[in-house]
PDB file of C-alpha atoms and ligand atoms in Angstrom:
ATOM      1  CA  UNK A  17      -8.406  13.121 -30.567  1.00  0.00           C
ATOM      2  CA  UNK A  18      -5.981  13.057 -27.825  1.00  0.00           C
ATOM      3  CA  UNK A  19      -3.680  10.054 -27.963  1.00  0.00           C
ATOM      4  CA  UNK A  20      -5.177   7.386 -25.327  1.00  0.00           C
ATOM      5  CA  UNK A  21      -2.295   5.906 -22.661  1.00  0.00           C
ATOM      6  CA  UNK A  22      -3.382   2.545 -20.744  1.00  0.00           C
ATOM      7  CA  UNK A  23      -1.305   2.275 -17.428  1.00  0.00           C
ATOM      8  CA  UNK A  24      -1.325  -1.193 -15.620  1.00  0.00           C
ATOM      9  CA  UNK A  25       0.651  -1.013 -12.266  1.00  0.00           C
ATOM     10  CA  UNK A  26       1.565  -4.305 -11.506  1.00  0.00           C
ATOM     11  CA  UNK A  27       0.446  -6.933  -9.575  1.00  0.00           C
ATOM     12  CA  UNK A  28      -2.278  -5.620  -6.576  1.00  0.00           C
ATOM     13  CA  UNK A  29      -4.848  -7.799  -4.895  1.00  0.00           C
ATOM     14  CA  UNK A  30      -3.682 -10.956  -3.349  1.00  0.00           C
ATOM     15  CA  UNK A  31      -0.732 -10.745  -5.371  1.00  0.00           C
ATOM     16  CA  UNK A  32       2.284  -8.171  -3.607  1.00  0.00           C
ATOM     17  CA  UNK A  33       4.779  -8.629  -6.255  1.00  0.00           C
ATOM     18  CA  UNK A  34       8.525  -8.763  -5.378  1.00  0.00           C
ATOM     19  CA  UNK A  35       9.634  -7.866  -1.905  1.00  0.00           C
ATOM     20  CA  UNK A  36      12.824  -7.043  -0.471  1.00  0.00           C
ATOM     21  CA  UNK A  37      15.026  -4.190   1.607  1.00  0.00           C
ATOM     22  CA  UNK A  38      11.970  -2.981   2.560  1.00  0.00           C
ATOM     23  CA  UNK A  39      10.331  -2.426  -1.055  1.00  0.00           C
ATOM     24  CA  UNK A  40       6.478  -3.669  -2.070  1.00  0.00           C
ATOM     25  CA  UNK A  41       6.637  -4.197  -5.652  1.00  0.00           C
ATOM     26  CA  UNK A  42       2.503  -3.717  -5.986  1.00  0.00           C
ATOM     27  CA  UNK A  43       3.152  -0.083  -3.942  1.00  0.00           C
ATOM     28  CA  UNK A  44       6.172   1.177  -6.313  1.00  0.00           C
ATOM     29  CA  UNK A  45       4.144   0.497  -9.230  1.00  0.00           C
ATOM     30  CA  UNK A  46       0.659   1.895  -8.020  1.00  0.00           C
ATOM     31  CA  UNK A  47       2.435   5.000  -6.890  1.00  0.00           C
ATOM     32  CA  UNK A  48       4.580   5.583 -10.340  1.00  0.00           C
ATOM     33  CA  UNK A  49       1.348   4.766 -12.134  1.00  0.00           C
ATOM     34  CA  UNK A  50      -0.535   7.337 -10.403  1.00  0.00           C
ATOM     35  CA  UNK A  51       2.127   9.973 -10.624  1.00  0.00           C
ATOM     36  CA  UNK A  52       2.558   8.905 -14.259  1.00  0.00           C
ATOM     37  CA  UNK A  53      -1.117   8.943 -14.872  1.00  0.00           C
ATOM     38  CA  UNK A  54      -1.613  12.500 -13.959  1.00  0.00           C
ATOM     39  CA  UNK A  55       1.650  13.883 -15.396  1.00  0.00           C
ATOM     40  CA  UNK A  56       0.161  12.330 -19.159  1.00  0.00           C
ATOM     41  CA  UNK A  57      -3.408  13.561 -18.283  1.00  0.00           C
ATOM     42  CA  UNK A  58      -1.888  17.395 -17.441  1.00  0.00           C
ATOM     43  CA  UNK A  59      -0.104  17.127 -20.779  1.00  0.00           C
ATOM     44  CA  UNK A  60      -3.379  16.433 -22.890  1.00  0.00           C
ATOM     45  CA  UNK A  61      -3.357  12.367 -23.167  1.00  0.00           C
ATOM     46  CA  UNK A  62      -6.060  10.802 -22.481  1.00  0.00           C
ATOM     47  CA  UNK A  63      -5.379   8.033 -19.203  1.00  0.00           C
ATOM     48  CA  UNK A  64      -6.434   5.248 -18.355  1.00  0.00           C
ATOM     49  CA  UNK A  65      -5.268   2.756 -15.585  1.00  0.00           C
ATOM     50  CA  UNK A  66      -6.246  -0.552 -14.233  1.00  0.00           C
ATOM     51  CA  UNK A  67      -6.001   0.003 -10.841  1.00  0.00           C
ATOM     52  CA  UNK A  68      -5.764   3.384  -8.930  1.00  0.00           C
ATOM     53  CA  UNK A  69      -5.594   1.200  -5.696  1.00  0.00           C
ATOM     54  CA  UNK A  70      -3.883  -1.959  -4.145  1.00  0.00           C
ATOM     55  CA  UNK A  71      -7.065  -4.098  -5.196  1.00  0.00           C
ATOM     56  CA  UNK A  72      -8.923  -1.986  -7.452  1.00  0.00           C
ATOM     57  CA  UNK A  73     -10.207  -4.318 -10.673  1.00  0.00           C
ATOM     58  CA  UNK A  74      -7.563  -6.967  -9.617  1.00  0.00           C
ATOM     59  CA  UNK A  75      -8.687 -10.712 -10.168  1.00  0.00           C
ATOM     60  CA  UNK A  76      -8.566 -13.287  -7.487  1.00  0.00           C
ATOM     61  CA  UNK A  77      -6.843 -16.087 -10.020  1.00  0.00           C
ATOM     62  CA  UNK A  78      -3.972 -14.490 -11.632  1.00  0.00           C
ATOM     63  CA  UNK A  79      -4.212 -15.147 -15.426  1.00  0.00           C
ATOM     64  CA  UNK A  80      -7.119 -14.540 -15.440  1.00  0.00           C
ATOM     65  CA  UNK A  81      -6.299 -10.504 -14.284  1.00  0.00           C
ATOM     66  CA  UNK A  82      -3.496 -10.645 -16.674  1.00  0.00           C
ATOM     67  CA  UNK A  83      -5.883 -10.874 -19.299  1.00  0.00           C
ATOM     68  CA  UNK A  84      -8.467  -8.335 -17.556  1.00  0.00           C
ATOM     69  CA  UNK A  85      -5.805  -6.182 -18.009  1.00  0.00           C
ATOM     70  CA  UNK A  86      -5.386  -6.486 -21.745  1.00  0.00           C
ATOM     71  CA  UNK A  87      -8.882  -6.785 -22.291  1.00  0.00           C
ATOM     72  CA  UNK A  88      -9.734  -3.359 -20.488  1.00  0.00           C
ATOM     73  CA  UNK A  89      -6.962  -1.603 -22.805  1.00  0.00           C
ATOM     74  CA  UNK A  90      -8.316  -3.193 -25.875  1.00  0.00           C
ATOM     75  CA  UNK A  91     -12.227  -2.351 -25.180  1.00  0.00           C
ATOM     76  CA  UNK A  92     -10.893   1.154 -24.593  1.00  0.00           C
ATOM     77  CA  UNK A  93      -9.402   1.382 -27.526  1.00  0.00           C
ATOM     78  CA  UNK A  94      -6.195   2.428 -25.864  1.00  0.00           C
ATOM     79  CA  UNK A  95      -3.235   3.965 -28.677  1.00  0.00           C
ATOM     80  CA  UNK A  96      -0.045   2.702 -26.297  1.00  0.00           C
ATOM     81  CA  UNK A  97      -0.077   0.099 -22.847  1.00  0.00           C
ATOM     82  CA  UNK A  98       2.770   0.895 -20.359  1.00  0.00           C
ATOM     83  CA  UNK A  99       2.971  -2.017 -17.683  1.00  0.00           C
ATOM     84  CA  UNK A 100       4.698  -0.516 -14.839  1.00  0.00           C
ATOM     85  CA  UNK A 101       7.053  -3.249 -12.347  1.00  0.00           C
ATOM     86  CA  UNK A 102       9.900  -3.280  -9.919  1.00  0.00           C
ATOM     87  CA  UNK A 103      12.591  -5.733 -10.694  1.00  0.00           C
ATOM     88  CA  UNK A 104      14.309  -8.160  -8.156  1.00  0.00           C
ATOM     89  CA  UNK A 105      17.166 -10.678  -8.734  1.00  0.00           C
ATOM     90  CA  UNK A 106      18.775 -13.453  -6.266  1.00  0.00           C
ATOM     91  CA  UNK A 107      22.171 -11.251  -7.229  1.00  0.00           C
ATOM     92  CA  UNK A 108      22.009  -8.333  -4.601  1.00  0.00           C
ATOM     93  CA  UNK A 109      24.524  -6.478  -7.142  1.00  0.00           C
ATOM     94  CA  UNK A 110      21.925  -6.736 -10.200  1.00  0.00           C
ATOM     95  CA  UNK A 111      21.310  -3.137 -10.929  1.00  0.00           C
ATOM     96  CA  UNK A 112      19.603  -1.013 -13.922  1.00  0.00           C
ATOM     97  CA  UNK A 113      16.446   0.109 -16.071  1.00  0.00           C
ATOM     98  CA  UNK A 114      15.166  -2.643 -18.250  1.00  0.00           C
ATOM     99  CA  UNK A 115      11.687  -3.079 -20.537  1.00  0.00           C
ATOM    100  CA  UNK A 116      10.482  -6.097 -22.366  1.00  0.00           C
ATOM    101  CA  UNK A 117       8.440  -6.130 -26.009  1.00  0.00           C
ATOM    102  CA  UNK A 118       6.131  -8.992 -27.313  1.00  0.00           C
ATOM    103  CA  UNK A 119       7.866  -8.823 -30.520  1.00  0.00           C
ATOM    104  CA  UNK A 120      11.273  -6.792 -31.026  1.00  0.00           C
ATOM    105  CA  UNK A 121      11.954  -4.591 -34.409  1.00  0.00           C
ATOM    106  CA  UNK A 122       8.449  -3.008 -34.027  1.00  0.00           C
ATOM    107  CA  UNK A 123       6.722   0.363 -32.438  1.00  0.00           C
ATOM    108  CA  UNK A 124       6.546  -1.087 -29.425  1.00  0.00           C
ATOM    109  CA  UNK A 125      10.437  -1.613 -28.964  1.00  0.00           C
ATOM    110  CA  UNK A 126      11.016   2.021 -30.540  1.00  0.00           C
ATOM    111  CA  UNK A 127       8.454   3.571 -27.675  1.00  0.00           C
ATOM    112  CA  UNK A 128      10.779   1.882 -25.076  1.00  0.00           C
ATOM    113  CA  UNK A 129      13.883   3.231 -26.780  1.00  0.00           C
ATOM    114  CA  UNK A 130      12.212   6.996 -26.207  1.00  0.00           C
ATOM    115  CA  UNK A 131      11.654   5.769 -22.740  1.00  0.00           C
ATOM    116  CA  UNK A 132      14.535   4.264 -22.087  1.00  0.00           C
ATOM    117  CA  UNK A 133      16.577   7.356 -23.625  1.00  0.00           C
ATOM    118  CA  UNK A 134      14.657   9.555 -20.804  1.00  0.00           C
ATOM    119  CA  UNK A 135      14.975   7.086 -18.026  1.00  0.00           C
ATOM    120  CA  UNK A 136      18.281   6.848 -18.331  1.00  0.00           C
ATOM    121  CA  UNK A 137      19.432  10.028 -18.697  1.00  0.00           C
ATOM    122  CA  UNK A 138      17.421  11.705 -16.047  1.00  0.00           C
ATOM    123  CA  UNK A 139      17.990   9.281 -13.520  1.00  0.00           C
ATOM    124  CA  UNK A 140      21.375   7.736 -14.016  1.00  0.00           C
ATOM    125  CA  UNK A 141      20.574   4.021 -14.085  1.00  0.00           C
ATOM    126  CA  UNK A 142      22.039   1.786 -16.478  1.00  0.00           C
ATOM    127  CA  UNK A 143      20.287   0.546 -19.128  1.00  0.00           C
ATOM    128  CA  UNK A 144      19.481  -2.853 -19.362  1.00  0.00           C
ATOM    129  CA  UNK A 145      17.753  -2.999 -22.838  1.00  0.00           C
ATOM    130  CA  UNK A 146      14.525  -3.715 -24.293  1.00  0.00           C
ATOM    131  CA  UNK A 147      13.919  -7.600 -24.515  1.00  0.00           C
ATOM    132  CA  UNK A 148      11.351  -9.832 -26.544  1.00  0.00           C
ATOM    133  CA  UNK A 149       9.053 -11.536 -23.745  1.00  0.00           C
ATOM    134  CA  UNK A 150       5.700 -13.421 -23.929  1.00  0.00           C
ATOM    135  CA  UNK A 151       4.278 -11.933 -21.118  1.00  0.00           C
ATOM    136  CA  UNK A 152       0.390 -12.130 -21.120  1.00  0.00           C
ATOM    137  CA  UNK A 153      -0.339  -8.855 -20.793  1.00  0.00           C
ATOM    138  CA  UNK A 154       1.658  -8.031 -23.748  1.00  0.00           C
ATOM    139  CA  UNK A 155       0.679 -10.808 -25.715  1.00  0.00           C
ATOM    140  CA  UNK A 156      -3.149 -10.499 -25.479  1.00  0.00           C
ATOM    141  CA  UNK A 157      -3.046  -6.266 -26.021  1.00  0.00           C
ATOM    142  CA  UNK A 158      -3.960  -5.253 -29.340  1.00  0.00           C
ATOM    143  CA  UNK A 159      -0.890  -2.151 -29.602  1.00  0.00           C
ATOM    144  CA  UNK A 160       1.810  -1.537 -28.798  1.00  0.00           C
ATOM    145  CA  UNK A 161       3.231  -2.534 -25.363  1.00  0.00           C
ATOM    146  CA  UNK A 162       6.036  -1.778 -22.894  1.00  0.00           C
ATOM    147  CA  UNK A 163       6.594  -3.244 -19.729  1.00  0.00           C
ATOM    148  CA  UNK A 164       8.866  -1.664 -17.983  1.00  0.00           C
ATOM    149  CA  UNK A 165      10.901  -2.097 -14.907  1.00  0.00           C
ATOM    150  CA  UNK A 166      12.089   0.683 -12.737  1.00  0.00           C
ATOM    151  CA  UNK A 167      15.025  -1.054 -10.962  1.00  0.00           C
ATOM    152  CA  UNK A 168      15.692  -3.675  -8.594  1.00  0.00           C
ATOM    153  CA  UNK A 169      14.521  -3.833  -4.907  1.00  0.00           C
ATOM    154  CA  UNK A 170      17.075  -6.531  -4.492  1.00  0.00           C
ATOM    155  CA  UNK A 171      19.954  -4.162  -4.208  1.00  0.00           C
ATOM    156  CA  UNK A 172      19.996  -1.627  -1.491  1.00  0.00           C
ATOM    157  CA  UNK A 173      21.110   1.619  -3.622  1.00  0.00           C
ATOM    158  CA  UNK A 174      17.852   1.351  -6.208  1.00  0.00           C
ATOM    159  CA  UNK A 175      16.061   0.063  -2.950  1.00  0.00           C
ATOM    160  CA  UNK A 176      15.922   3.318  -1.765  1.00  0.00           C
ATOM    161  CA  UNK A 177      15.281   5.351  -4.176  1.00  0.00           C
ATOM    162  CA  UNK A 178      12.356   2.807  -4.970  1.00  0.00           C
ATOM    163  CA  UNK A 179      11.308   3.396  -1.603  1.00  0.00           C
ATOM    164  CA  UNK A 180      11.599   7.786  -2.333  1.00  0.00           C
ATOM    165  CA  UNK A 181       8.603   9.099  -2.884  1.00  0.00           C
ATOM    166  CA  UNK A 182      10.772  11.995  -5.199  1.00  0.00           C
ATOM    167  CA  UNK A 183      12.562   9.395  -7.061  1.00  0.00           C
ATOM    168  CA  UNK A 184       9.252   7.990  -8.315  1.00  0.00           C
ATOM    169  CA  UNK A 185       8.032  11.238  -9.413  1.00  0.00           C
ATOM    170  CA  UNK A 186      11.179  11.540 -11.516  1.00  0.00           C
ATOM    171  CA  UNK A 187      10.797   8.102 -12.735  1.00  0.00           C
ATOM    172  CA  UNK A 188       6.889   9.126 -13.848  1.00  0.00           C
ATOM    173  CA  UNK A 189       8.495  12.251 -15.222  1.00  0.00           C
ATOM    174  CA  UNK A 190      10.836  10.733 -17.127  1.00  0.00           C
ATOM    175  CA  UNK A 191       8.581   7.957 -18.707  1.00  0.00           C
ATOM    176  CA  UNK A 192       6.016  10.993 -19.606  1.00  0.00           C
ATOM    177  CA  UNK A 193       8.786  12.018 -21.383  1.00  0.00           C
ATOM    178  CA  UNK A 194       9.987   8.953 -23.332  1.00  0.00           C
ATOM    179  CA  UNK A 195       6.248   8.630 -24.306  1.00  0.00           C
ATOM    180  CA  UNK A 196       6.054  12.583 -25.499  1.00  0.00           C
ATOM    181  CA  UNK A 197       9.170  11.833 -27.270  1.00  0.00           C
ATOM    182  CA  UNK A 198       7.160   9.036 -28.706  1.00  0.00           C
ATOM    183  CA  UNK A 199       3.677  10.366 -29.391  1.00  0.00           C
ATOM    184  CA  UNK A 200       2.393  13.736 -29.063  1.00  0.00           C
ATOM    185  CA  UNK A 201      -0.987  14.475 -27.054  1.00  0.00           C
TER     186      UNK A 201
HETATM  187 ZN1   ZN B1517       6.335  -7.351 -11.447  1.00  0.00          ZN
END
């Protein structure tokens, strides 16, 4: 039994995300999702994700599609959830990789240290660390879960790369890889 991935790109529907320099949050992470999606799929996992487009499966009020998106990965069954956002800060100089945990010292925090190990390395941002944080989606899924966030949109060097359609494919690539590192197929 292949090892079963749940991808959320964040935010769709009604809700953009951050915006800034140019960047749609809800675009970066569809796009990364989908590239991520079929890397994982190509390597044997079996994939999963909550929305393949701006609005697909999206709810109108918003915690109530934060918790859509934990139910869907729990009725799946799903082995691992990977939340994928953009970051954005009021300091234009905020810079760097960062992921967030429900509960540190557990798989979920040693998946985003394989991640985070890739991420890094392959694409020279500066890493951030993995942080405890009661986000819904990570509360309410049953294992473990890593949201992760690819950079900030508020400062114009990760801006464009955010907005390079080859930088995302090396930022799916390189989260593949954390998760291989993690969990085989
Ligand atoms: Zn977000």
């Amino acid at each position: 039994m292949a090892a079963k991935i749940f991808i959320d790109a964040g935010h769709g529907g009604p809700d953009p995300g951050a915006v800034g320099n140019g960047v749609v949050e809800e675009d970066v992470n569809l796009d990364v999702a989908r590239k991520l999606g079929g890397i994982l799929e190509e390597a044997g996992y079996e994939v999963m994700l909550y929305r393949t487009t701006q609005d697909e499966n999206v709810l109108p009020n918003k915690a109530a599609d934060l918790r859509n998106r934990a139910n869907m990965a729990n009725d799946w069954g799903a082995d691992y959830f990977i939340s994928i956002h953009t970051n954005a800060s009021t300091s234009p100089s905020a810079t760097g990789f960062e992921q967030y945990v429900y509960q540190l010292g557990g798989e979920a925090e040693a998946l985003a240290e394989d991640i985070a190990r890739q991420f890094t390395g392959r694409l020279g941002s500066s890493d951030r660390g993995v942080f405890q944080q009661n986000f819904s989606v990570l509360r309410n899924s049953n294992m473990p879960a890593v949201l992760v966030e690819l950079g900030y949109l508020t400062n114009p060097t990760e801006a464009l790369n955010l907005n390079s359609s080859a930088w995302r494919s090396a930022a799916a690539r390189a989260i593949a890889d954390g998760i291989a590192a993690h969990v085989r197929p």
